[in-house]
Amino acid sequence: MLISKKPLANEIADLAIKNAVQSNNLHLIGISYLTIGYGYILVGDYAKAYPHYMNALSVYQKINEPKNLWRAYLDLTWIQIQLKAYNNAEQLIRNAIKIAKNENLIQEQAVSYNYLGMLNDSQQKFEQAIESYKLSISLNEKKGMEGNQISTLMNLAVSQRRSKKFEEALATLEKARILTDKANIPYYKQAIYQNLAELTFEIKDYAKAEKYILQALALSNSNNETVLRKGLFTNLVNVYKTKGDFQKALAYSDSVTKLDQNLYEKDKVAEILNLQAKYDTKLKDEKISSQNILNLQQQQQLLLNKNLLQLTLQQKENSELLFTKRQNELQNQKKLQEAAMQKDRLQAKIDKQTSEQQIFAQKKEIETKNRFQIFLGVLAIMAIGIAIIIFYNQRKTRKLNALITLQKKDLEQINGVKDRIFSIIGHDLRAPVNTLISFNHLLEDHELSSEKIKIYAEKISKTLNHTSVLMENLLNWSRSQLQGYQPHMKLNSLKSIADVVVNTLSVQASKKNIEIINDIDTNSKVFSDVDMTELILRNLVANAIKFTAVNGLIKLSALQQNNITTVKVTDSGIGMPVELLNQINSDETIYHQASRAGTNKETGTGLGLMLCKTFTDLMGGKLKVASENGKGTTVEVRLFTTEAA
């Protein structure tokens, strides 16, 4: 029996602590602190339990006893949950889990995750609680701990019920019931029926709720679980109140009152025995003053008054139930009187209907004439409606024709792209292959000097580099045309991407002695697809190298305003024709553009700027070109620095 005073066992633990301190035995000191702390937990005095567990924790952190250190963290977690200090409880249970994992303690891991579930459930984090319980269950199954399994399953069912997952909660309780029947643990059987009762009550299946409560009561009578029995009686009172059976509700409310009286009497006996034991123990060491005895009597009287107050409140509730029952009887009498009055009203209504039928016959003739007039009006409205429908259909047809014309134009442009690609494949891709075949014949049929081999190798390398760029652009273009293709957007460092591009093209620039300056700040960010951004910058810088003469200059810069970053690639090259400039700066999609030779007669594919504009549009940006023939070119790419709304 639990009482509200300090347990006598804790006084013994106090003596044990003194003896352990005198002997400087850290193991005994830690065990003593755990014991006295647990005694306070049993009586619900968590504030007094806390310092003893902290002392135990301090001791076990100094010695190698991982299980006792784990126990200290676990019980401290429970104390913090009861005190609603959830952040502290979170840290403590994480430490307990870490110790159990490091020591490969499967059972302790399972118990720790069960406590983590209770912590999350206390904070109404039901999904996290369910996840922790399931992890505990899997560990219990691995270790074969049926007792822990049943307790965890019941906790899981509570979280599922509180998160409105009623079917899952029923399935979980069924698993727990099967394990309980197998283990034959009466207390768990009663607890499962009580959980089933609360679940069915919440889903308003009051018949099943009543059935489960009565089954739990039968078990509580056999195993004498009086504390749980009080909760079952209270649940029955709620069920019968909801069903409107106030007589049964009153009967079980009386049972709650009697049970409270029995529990109170047993508590008083246990408390008196405990006080007597305290008195006898202390009498051996010192004399107890009469004032201390008076204080104990006053405390006992206060406890008596508290319990009497609880009984008075219970009697008040019973009186309210009697009042409700009487009120229900009066309402039934009122309903009978209303039924008689309703009968009289029905008779009056029949008489009234007879007279109304005569009036109705006269009105019917008038309504027939009115209907004919309405019919003519409806015909007129329908004619107007049909005319409106025809008008809107014609306008819709014109819009569809315009759309078809636009789509035809797009298809013609796409067909031009197709022809362009086949032309590239038929000529540009076949040329390097023919070159390789010719070189192979030369090697087979003639003995070439190393100088000639070097010359041929340089030409082949140049051809293959051009072919590699062509293949990459073709692949990127085809990927951009796939239906549903979306860029992988995230926040990227513009400086890092530009560095990669400059390093990649530095050798190509050095052949023309062109200086590339990367003036982009390290803090510049863009919200973009990193591969698309790199491809855009690489094509723009490659074009700048291609159309810039020897000893020229290329500069990369960026300006951030609000949530937009503008990237600029500026060169000192030959510029761009007005026709091409207008085509690029237009809002229309670029399907095809002619290729121009570079300052060193470099060849191209005509796909580079088309890809840059396509990928910029896919990322929600804008590409603009400013150029004057013979005076260089500046290409601006505007991208968001955060996700666009």
XYZ file of C-alpha atoms in Angstrom:
645
model
C 0.000 0.000 0.000
C 1.394 3.447 -1.033
C 1.079 6.371 1.424
C 1.936 10.054 1.133
C 4.614 10.065 3.839
C 8.331 9.310 3.416
C 8.658 5.505 3.268
C 10.300 3.758 6.181
C 12.565 1.971 3.669
C 14.099 5.339 2.786
C 15.187 5.848 6.398
C 17.007 2.540 6.167
C 18.536 3.714 2.852
C 19.690 6.941 4.598
C 21.556 4.828 7.132
C 22.991 2.735 4.288
C 24.290 5.909 2.596
C 25.996 7.016 5.811
C 27.639 3.612 6.224
C 28.688 3.524 2.538
C 30.189 7.025 2.770
C 32.115 6.043 5.886
C 33.501 2.975 4.098
C 34.148 5.042 0.899
C 32.363 2.320 -1.150
C 31.100 4.122 -4.294
C 29.093 1.083 -5.420
C 27.122 1.001 -2.145
C 26.699 4.794 -2.191
C 25.206 4.656 -5.697
C 22.873 1.747 -4.837
C 21.690 3.588 -1.708
C 20.885 6.769 -3.651
C 18.994 4.741 -6.280
C 17.020 2.941 -3.553
C 15.934 6.053 -1.653
C 15.114 7.852 -4.935
C 12.975 4.937 -6.102
C 11.141 4.998 -2.762
C 10.085 8.590 -3.406
C 9.016 7.671 -6.979
C 6.734 4.967 -5.564
C 4.861 7.543 -3.464
C 4.815 10.107 -6.285
C 7.172 12.591 -4.583
C 9.279 13.307 -7.688
C 10.752 16.560 -6.366
C 12.403 14.655 -3.479
C 13.410 11.739 -5.685
C 15.276 13.987 -8.149
C 18.333 15.027 -5.986
C 18.964 11.412 -4.898
C 19.029 10.239 -8.527
C 21.349 13.117 -9.438
C 23.689 11.988 -6.624
C 23.534 8.420 -7.957
C 24.260 9.695 -11.477
C 27.311 11.592 -10.198
C 28.612 8.420 -8.504
C 28.092 6.083 -11.492
C 29.783 8.517 -13.858
C 32.944 7.932 -11.827
C 32.870 4.099 -11.794
C 32.415 1.466 -14.506
C 28.858 0.245 -13.823
C 27.014 0.929 -17.115
C 23.781 -0.837 -16.122
C 23.361 1.240 -12.948
C 24.320 4.410 -14.861
C 21.668 3.489 -17.447
C 19.106 2.923 -14.638
C 19.855 6.383 -13.182
C 19.311 8.067 -16.574
C 16.106 6.050 -17.147
C 14.483 6.878 -13.771
C 15.522 10.537 -14.108
C 13.726 10.541 -17.469
C 10.542 9.334 -15.766
C 10.867 12.030 -13.068
C 11.283 14.790 -15.688
C 8.251 13.491 -17.619
C 6.123 13.692 -14.448
C 7.434 17.232 -13.774
C 6.705 18.152 -17.456
C 10.375 19.107 -18.024
C 10.321 17.492 -21.462
C 13.553 19.004 -22.826
C 15.535 17.610 -19.871
C 13.787 14.258 -20.258
C 14.751 14.155 -23.961
C 18.469 14.584 -23.159
C 18.380 12.022 -20.336
C 16.687 9.277 -22.385
C 19.112 9.868 -25.278
C 21.990 9.252 -22.829
C 20.311 6.046 -21.618
C 19.891 4.807 -25.224
C 23.538 5.619 -25.989
C 24.772 3.572 -23.000
C 22.541 0.601 -23.894
C 23.782 0.648 -27.500
C 27.454 0.995 -26.548
C 27.189 -1.967 -24.158
C 25.007 -3.979 -26.609
C 22.275 -4.310 -23.943
C 19.247 -5.366 -26.023
C 16.732 -5.449 -23.145
C 17.856 -2.036 -21.881
C 17.582 -0.601 -25.417
C 14.008 -1.896 -25.673
C 13.045 -0.357 -22.304
C 14.724 2.954 -23.264
C 12.758 3.256 -26.524
C 9.572 2.455 -24.554
C 10.343 5.437 -22.265
C 11.122 7.597 -25.326
C 7.680 6.677 -26.655
C 6.047 7.711 -23.351
C 7.951 11.038 -23.486
C 6.726 11.764 -27.030
C 3.169 10.712 -26.121
C 3.208 13.111 -23.134
C 3.999 15.935 -25.589
C 1.270 14.723 -28.019
C 3.954 13.789 -30.576
C 2.005 10.648 -31.398
C 3.753 9.681 -34.665
C 7.187 9.856 -32.988
C 5.823 7.920 -29.998
C 4.469 5.182 -32.285
C 7.834 4.925 -34.066
C 9.699 4.570 -30.713
C 7.265 1.905 -29.441
C 7.637 -0.129 -32.648
C 11.433 -0.026 -32.328
C 11.123 -1.221 -28.705
C 8.809 -4.042 -29.831
C 11.297 -5.248 -32.465
C 14.072 -5.332 -29.826
C 11.795 -7.205 -27.384
C 11.032 -9.788 -30.075
C 14.756 -10.255 -30.707
C 15.370 -10.854 -26.986
C 12.121 -12.792 -26.379
C 10.935 -10.579 -23.488
C 7.164 -11.156 -23.439
C 6.493 -9.104 -20.281
C 8.135 -5.986 -21.725
C 6.449 -6.719 -25.067
C 2.957 -6.649 -23.539
C 3.606 -3.367 -21.709
C 5.007 -1.703 -24.848
C 2.119 -2.960 -27.016
C -0.388 -1.402 -24.589
C 1.525 1.909 -24.676
C 1.547 1.740 -28.497
C -2.222 1.175 -28.535
C -2.754 4.248 -26.313
C -0.773 6.483 -28.725
C -2.633 5.020 -31.711
C -5.969 5.683 -29.984
C -5.004 9.252 -29.068
C -3.962 9.897 -32.706
C -7.373 8.561 -33.910
C -5.884 5.397 -35.486
C -8.587 3.242 -33.954
C -8.261 0.173 -36.213
C -4.492 0.012 -35.634
C -5.056 0.377 -31.867
C -7.533 -2.552 -31.898
C -5.040 -4.722 -33.807
C -2.247 -3.830 -31.359
C -4.385 -4.676 -28.305
C -5.324 -8.005 -29.929
C -1.593 -8.872 -30.209
C -1.110 -7.905 -26.558
C -4.109 -10.049 -25.532
C -2.679 -13.131 -27.311
C 0.680 -12.700 -25.528
C -1.082 -12.130 -22.183
C -3.162 -15.305 -22.547
C 0.020 -17.202 -23.350
C 1.918 -15.753 -20.362
C -1.195 -15.929 -18.104
C -0.601 -12.596 -16.323
C -3.925 -11.512 -14.682
C -2.865 -7.881 -14.170
C -2.078 -7.428 -17.881
C -5.345 -9.170 -18.851
C -7.292 -6.663 -16.777
C -5.276 -3.721 -18.191
C -5.925 -4.867 -21.794
C -9.689 -5.088 -21.216
C -9.603 -1.637 -19.624
C -7.740 -0.238 -22.693
C -10.277 -1.927 -25.004
C -13.090 -0.360 -22.980
C -11.604 3.147 -23.286
C -11.057 2.653 -27.042
C -14.595 1.413 -27.772
C -16.039 4.185 -25.564
C -14.173 6.784 -27.639
C -15.554 5.362 -30.916
C -19.022 5.406 -29.256
C -19.501 1.617 -29.239
C -20.953 1.711 -25.727
C -22.183 -1.906 -25.750
C -18.659 -3.242 -26.288
C -17.236 -0.729 -23.812
C -19.650 -2.044 -21.155
C -18.720 -5.665 -22.034
C -14.949 -5.042 -21.720
C -15.318 -3.150 -18.421
C -17.345 -6.004 -16.900
C -14.691 -8.523 -18.041
C -11.976 -6.370 -16.462
C -14.014 -6.122 -13.233
C -14.341 -9.912 -13.095
C -10.544 -10.202 -13.310
C -10.024 -7.469 -10.689
C -12.285 -9.364 -8.271
C -10.171 -12.510 -8.720
C -6.752 -10.826 -8.338
C -7.932 -8.185 -5.792
C -6.695 -5.186 -7.841
C -8.678 -2.531 -5.953
C -6.840 0.485 -7.419
C -7.638 -0.487 -11.027
C -11.175 -1.458 -9.955
C -11.913 2.162 -9.011
C -11.063 3.304 -12.553
C -13.295 0.575 -14.005
C -16.245 1.655 -11.827
C -15.698 5.258 -12.982
C -15.652 4.133 -16.635
C -18.946 2.258 -16.107
C -20.520 5.388 -14.617
C -19.503 7.340 -17.754
C -20.880 4.601 -20.064
C -24.278 4.480 -18.329
C -24.470 8.292 -18.187
C -23.901 8.434 -21.950
C -26.496 5.711 -22.582
C -28.995 7.549 -20.342
C -29.211 4.679 -17.807
C -28.933 6.906 -14.727
C -30.067 4.188 -12.314
C -27.060 1.972 -13.127
C -24.787 5.026 -13.234
C -25.908 5.908 -9.699
C -25.371 2.316 -8.499
C -21.775 2.190 -9.759
C -21.133 5.698 -8.456
C -22.048 4.326 -5.000
C -19.541 1.514 -5.637
C -16.841 4.130 -6.309
C -17.698 5.846 -3.018
C -17.538 2.562 -1.050
C -14.258 1.635 -2.726
C -12.827 5.070 -1.821
C -13.863 4.467 1.792
C -12.211 1.020 1.829
C -9.037 2.378 0.253
C -9.031 5.254 2.722
C -9.412 2.897 5.694
C -6.622 0.648 4.400
C -4.410 3.692 3.812
C -5.063 4.889 7.355
C -4.161 1.482 8.809
C -0.980 1.349 6.742
C -0.120 4.924 7.696
C -0.658 4.269 11.388
C 1.551 1.156 11.170
C 4.199 3.167 9.353
C 4.042 5.994 11.902
C 4.229 3.440 14.700
C 7.274 1.843 13.068
C 8.899 5.262 12.790
C 8.099 5.926 16.416
C 9.516 2.602 17.617
C 12.681 3.002 15.529
C 13.457 6.528 16.651
C 12.594 5.745 20.265
C 15.638 3.484 20.436
C 17.990 6.369 19.566
C 16.366 9.406 21.166
C 13.294 10.649 22.950
C 10.533 12.087 20.882
C 9.167 15.339 22.183
C 5.476 15.713 22.783
C 5.458 18.498 20.191
C 6.572 16.047 17.453
C 3.798 13.640 18.435
C 1.297 16.482 18.278
C 2.581 17.408 14.796
C 2.105 13.825 13.591
C -1.441 13.813 14.981
C -2.202 17.120 13.253
C -0.866 15.791 9.939
C -3.016 12.691 10.333
C -6.088 14.849 11.067
C -5.391 16.951 7.938
C -5.223 13.790 5.846
C -8.498 12.621 7.421
C -10.171 15.943 6.565
C -8.883 15.703 2.979
C -10.379 12.245 2.502
C -13.664 13.331 4.107
C -13.779 16.193 1.611
C -13.307 13.719 -1.244
C -16.177 11.592 0.118
C -18.360 14.716 0.361
C -17.629 15.550 -3.275
C -18.538 11.985 -4.282
C -21.839 12.261 -2.374
C -22.480 15.549 -4.182
C -21.979 13.797 -7.518
C -24.441 11.086 -6.427
C -26.987 13.787 -5.590
C -26.529 15.260 -9.043
C -27.196 11.833 -10.562
C -30.432 11.536 -8.528
C -31.449 14.982 -9.723
C -30.708 13.988 -13.330
C -32.790 10.820 -12.921
C -35.771 12.812 -11.549
C -35.360 15.375 -14.323
C -35.480 12.565 -16.880
C -38.769 11.270 -15.401
C -40.307 14.759 -15.592
C -39.204 15.043 -19.209
C -40.945 11.728 -20.000
C -44.206 13.046 -18.489
C -43.828 16.205 -20.522
C -43.406 14.132 -23.698
C -46.694 12.258 -22.967
C -48.547 15.536 -22.586
C -47.012 16.832 -25.802
C -48.143 13.649 -27.622
C -51.765 14.290 -26.602
C -51.532 17.876 -27.754
C -49.988 16.695 -31.023
C -53.006 14.446 -31.632
C -55.355 17.439 -31.268
C -53.219 19.484 -33.616
C -53.305 16.690 -36.221
C -57.122 16.647 -36.151
C -57.212 20.389 -36.663
C -54.747 20.017 -39.491
C -57.017 17.441 -41.237
C -59.973 19.832 -41.059
C -57.852 22.602 -42.449
C -56.634 20.404 -45.329
C -60.273 19.671 -46.359
C -60.999 23.347 -46.807
C -57.671 23.905 -48.520
C -58.487 21.210 -51.120
C -61.529 23.183 -52.202
C -59.448 26.308 -52.570
C -56.795 24.282 -54.423
C -59.310 23.177 -57.102
C -60.080 26.810 -57.837
C -56.410 27.787 -57.971
C -55.572 24.893 -60.301
C -57.532 26.398 -63.184
C -55.737 29.713 -62.732
C -52.353 27.954 -62.595
C -53.070 26.128 -65.899
C -53.356 29.452 -67.658
C -50.225 30.727 -65.945
C -48.270 27.626 -67.009
C -49.097 28.226 -70.661
C -47.763 31.742 -70.375
C -44.647 30.456 -68.611
C -44.163 27.867 -71.376
C -44.115 30.598 -73.987
C -41.600 32.563 -71.908
C -39.349 29.506 -71.529
C -39.382 28.980 -75.300
C -38.223 32.554 -75.790
C -35.453 32.156 -73.203
C -34.317 28.876 -74.804
C -34.098 30.562 -78.200
C -31.929 33.308 -76.721
C -29.797 30.698 -74.916
C -29.238 28.701 -78.098
C -28.146 31.866 -79.881
C -25.659 32.629 -77.085
C -24.286 29.063 -77.199
C -23.790 29.277 -80.971
C -21.965 32.595 -80.548
C -19.604 31.246 -77.868
C -18.953 28.055 -79.860
C -17.950 30.116 -82.885
C -15.611 32.215 -80.745
C -14.156 29.043 -79.214
C -13.613 27.635 -82.717
C -11.703 30.769 -83.727
C -9.479 30.443 -80.630
C -8.812 26.776 -81.409
C -7.914 27.641 -84.991
C -5.465 30.274 -83.755
C -3.953 27.733 -81.333
C -3.615 25.154 -84.132
C -1.887 27.748 -86.320
C 0.562 28.521 -83.493
C 1.218 24.819 -82.888
C 1.773 24.338 -86.629
C 4.403 27.071 -86.527
C 6.109 25.413 -83.531
C 6.046 22.038 -85.305
C 7.611 23.559 -88.407
C 10.369 25.074 -86.247
C 10.891 21.779 -84.418
C 11.053 20.020 -87.793
C 13.774 22.488 -88.763
C 15.672 21.540 -85.587
C 15.282 17.882 -86.528
C 16.698 18.555 -89.988
C 19.530 20.499 -88.381
C 20.353 17.638 -86.008
C 20.320 15.073 -88.834
C 22.578 17.386 -90.825
C 24.969 17.601 -87.865
C 24.903 13.847 -87.368
C 25.375 13.229 -91.103
C 28.284 15.638 -91.474
C 29.922 16.723 -88.192
C 29.740 13.338 -86.483
C 30.776 11.405 -89.611
C 33.827 13.626 -90.302
C 35.887 12.620 -87.192
C 35.099 8.956 -87.826
C 36.346 9.249 -91.428
C 39.440 11.059 -90.157
C 40.203 8.232 -87.735
C 39.698 5.638 -90.522
C 42.053 7.544 -92.868
C 44.683 7.870 -90.152
C 44.389 4.163 -89.461
C 45.003 3.396 -93.197
C 48.075 5.652 -93.151
C 49.444 3.810 -90.140
C 48.827 0.432 -91.799
C 50.137 1.276 -95.291
C 52.908 3.797 -94.630
C 55.666 4.373 -92.159
C 55.145 7.874 -90.788
C 57.688 10.009 -89.020
C 57.029 11.145 -85.451
C 56.567 14.750 -86.659
C 53.790 13.738 -89.071
C 52.151 11.532 -86.433
C 52.174 14.514 -84.045
C 50.608 16.778 -86.692
C 47.893 14.209 -87.471
C 47.268 13.621 -83.727
C 46.748 17.357 -83.103
C 44.249 17.559 -85.972
C 42.412 14.463 -84.744
C 42.390 15.831 -81.154
C 40.919 19.124 -82.352
C 38.267 17.276 -84.367
C 37.379 14.978 -81.459
C 37.168 17.898 -78.996
C 34.714 19.603 -81.322
C 32.770 16.346 -81.649
C 32.713 15.910 -77.828
C 31.233 19.385 -77.338
C 28.721 18.688 -80.094
C 27.637 15.384 -78.513
C 27.286 16.954 -75.056
C 25.127 19.804 -76.420
C 22.967 17.376 -78.405
C 22.413 15.218 -75.310
C 21.607 18.220 -73.116
C 19.210 19.610 -75.729
C 17.396 16.271 -76.070
C 17.114 16.016 -72.280
C 15.560 19.506 -72.107
C 12.912 18.445 -74.667
C 11.693 15.479 -72.601
C 8.108 16.004 -71.392
C 7.959 16.515 -67.633
C 11.705 17.150 -67.275
C 12.310 19.356 -64.230
C 15.558 20.890 -62.907
C 16.826 19.870 -59.428
C 16.690 23.267 -57.707
C 18.743 24.115 -54.613
C 20.887 26.963 -53.242
C 24.338 26.881 -54.933
C 27.567 28.893 -54.677
C 27.919 30.837 -57.941
C 31.630 31.396 -57.267
C 32.298 27.624 -57.032
C 30.457 26.894 -60.298
C 32.324 29.699 -62.099
C 35.683 28.401 -60.799
C 34.951 24.956 -62.258
C 34.064 26.485 -65.656
C 37.171 28.723 -65.741
C 39.454 25.804 -64.815
C 37.836 23.628 -67.507
C 38.293 26.214 -70.279
C 41.656 27.673 -69.176
C 43.646 25.498 -71.604
C 41.381 26.503 -74.512
C 41.783 30.193 -73.575
C 45.565 29.919 -73.208
C 45.891 28.803 -76.840
C 44.698 32.306 -77.849
C 46.448 34.008 -74.893
C 43.049 35.163 -73.595
C 42.837 36.245 -69.930
C 39.730 35.093 -68.007
C 38.930 37.108 -64.848
C 36.484 35.547 -62.358
C 35.268 38.593 -60.399
C 32.298 36.810 -58.775
C 32.098 37.275 -54.980
C 32.350 34.172 -52.793
C 29.038 35.082 -51.100
C 27.071 35.100 -54.366
C 24.330 32.442 -54.288
C 21.767 31.258 -56.838
C 18.742 28.981 -56.412
C 19.266 26.734 -59.443
C 20.130 23.333 -60.898
C 23.924 23.088 -60.471
C 24.452 21.087 -63.709
C 22.322 23.474 -65.786
C 24.079 26.522 -64.290
C 27.516 25.054 -65.046
C 26.450 24.209 -68.638
C 25.136 27.769 -69.188
C 28.357 29.406 -67.926
C 30.533 26.903 -69.813
C 28.762 27.610 -73.138
C 28.860 31.384 -72.592
C 32.594 31.402 -71.730
C 33.361 28.971 -74.595
C 31.514 31.299 -77.021
C 33.436 34.277 -75.621
C 36.752 32.463 -76.234
C 35.601 31.467 -79.717
C 34.693 35.028 -80.782
C 37.540 36.860 -78.964
C 40.779 37.541 -80.789
C 44.273 36.674 -79.515
C 45.349 38.578 -76.360
C 41.723 39.368 -75.567
C 39.931 39.625 -72.171
C 36.902 37.805 -70.708
C 35.371 38.866 -67.372
C 32.819 37.072 -65.149
C 30.927 39.183 -62.584
C 27.738 39.014 -60.493
C 25.395 41.546 -58.856
C 22.809 40.587 -56.212
C 19.718 42.783 -55.667
C 16.820 41.691 -53.453
C 16.301 38.006 -54.357
C 17.793 38.128 -57.879
C 21.434 37.566 -58.880
C 22.560 38.854 -62.298
C 25.569 36.971 -63.757
C 27.504 38.768 -66.514
C 29.979 37.272 -69.033
C 31.744 40.137 -70.874
C 34.304 39.723 -73.668
C 36.351 42.005 -75.922
C 35.470 39.995 -79.028
C 33.997 40.713 -82.428
C 30.432 41.228 -81.218
C 27.199 39.859 -82.633
C 25.049 40.699 -85.693
C 21.823 42.612 -85.011
C 19.612 39.835 -86.463
C 21.068 37.209 -84.119
C 20.921 39.632 -81.167
C 17.195 40.296 -81.747
C 16.482 36.561 -82.093
C 18.143 35.756 -78.752
C 16.542 38.673 -76.858
C 13.021 37.871 -78.097
C 10.575 36.081 -75.798
C 9.977 33.364 -78.373
C 11.570 29.933 -77.998
C 14.775 29.478 -80.021
C 14.557 26.277 -82.040
C 17.371 26.884 -84.501
C 20.212 29.315 -85.142
C 23.023 29.327 -87.668
C 26.580 28.582 -86.521
C 29.340 31.189 -87.007
C 33.085 30.604 -87.328
C 35.323 31.937 -84.550
C 38.287 34.333 -84.800
C 40.593 31.361 -85.428
C 38.099 29.721 -87.787
C 36.697 27.588 -84.933
C 33.560 25.719 -85.934
C 30.361 25.396 -83.875
C 27.016 23.599 -83.773
C 24.531 26.444 -83.338
C 23.159 24.727 -80.192
C 25.082 26.537 -77.420
C 23.025 29.727 -76.977
C 19.803 27.790 -77.636
C 20.646 25.503 -74.680
C 21.590 28.474 -72.471
C 18.247 30.197 -73.127
C 16.240 26.950 -72.736
C 17.860 26.003 -69.408
C 17.613 29.577 -68.061
C 13.860 29.555 -68.795
C 13.475 26.119 -67.124
C 15.001 27.554 -63.916
C 12.649 30.577 -64.018
C 15.371 33.029 -65.080
C 16.001 35.423 -67.975
C 18.867 35.600 -70.509
C 19.636 38.907 -72.250
C 22.507 39.834 -74.615
C 23.991 43.295 -75.209
C 26.439 43.536 -78.125
C 27.793 45.897 -80.741
C 29.412 44.486 -83.827
C 33.199 44.697 -83.470
C 33.096 45.937 -79.828
C 32.471 42.821 -77.767
C 29.485 41.170 -76.120
C 27.912 41.081 -72.615
C 25.541 38.224 -71.736
C 23.352 38.631 -68.606
C 21.743 35.641 -66.867
C 19.254 36.553 -64.114
C 18.482 33.819 -61.543
C 16.668 33.796 -58.197
C 18.640 33.579 -54.932
C 15.686 31.970 -53.132
C 12.859 29.709 -54.227
C 10.418 31.698 -56.357
C 6.946 32.121 -54.798
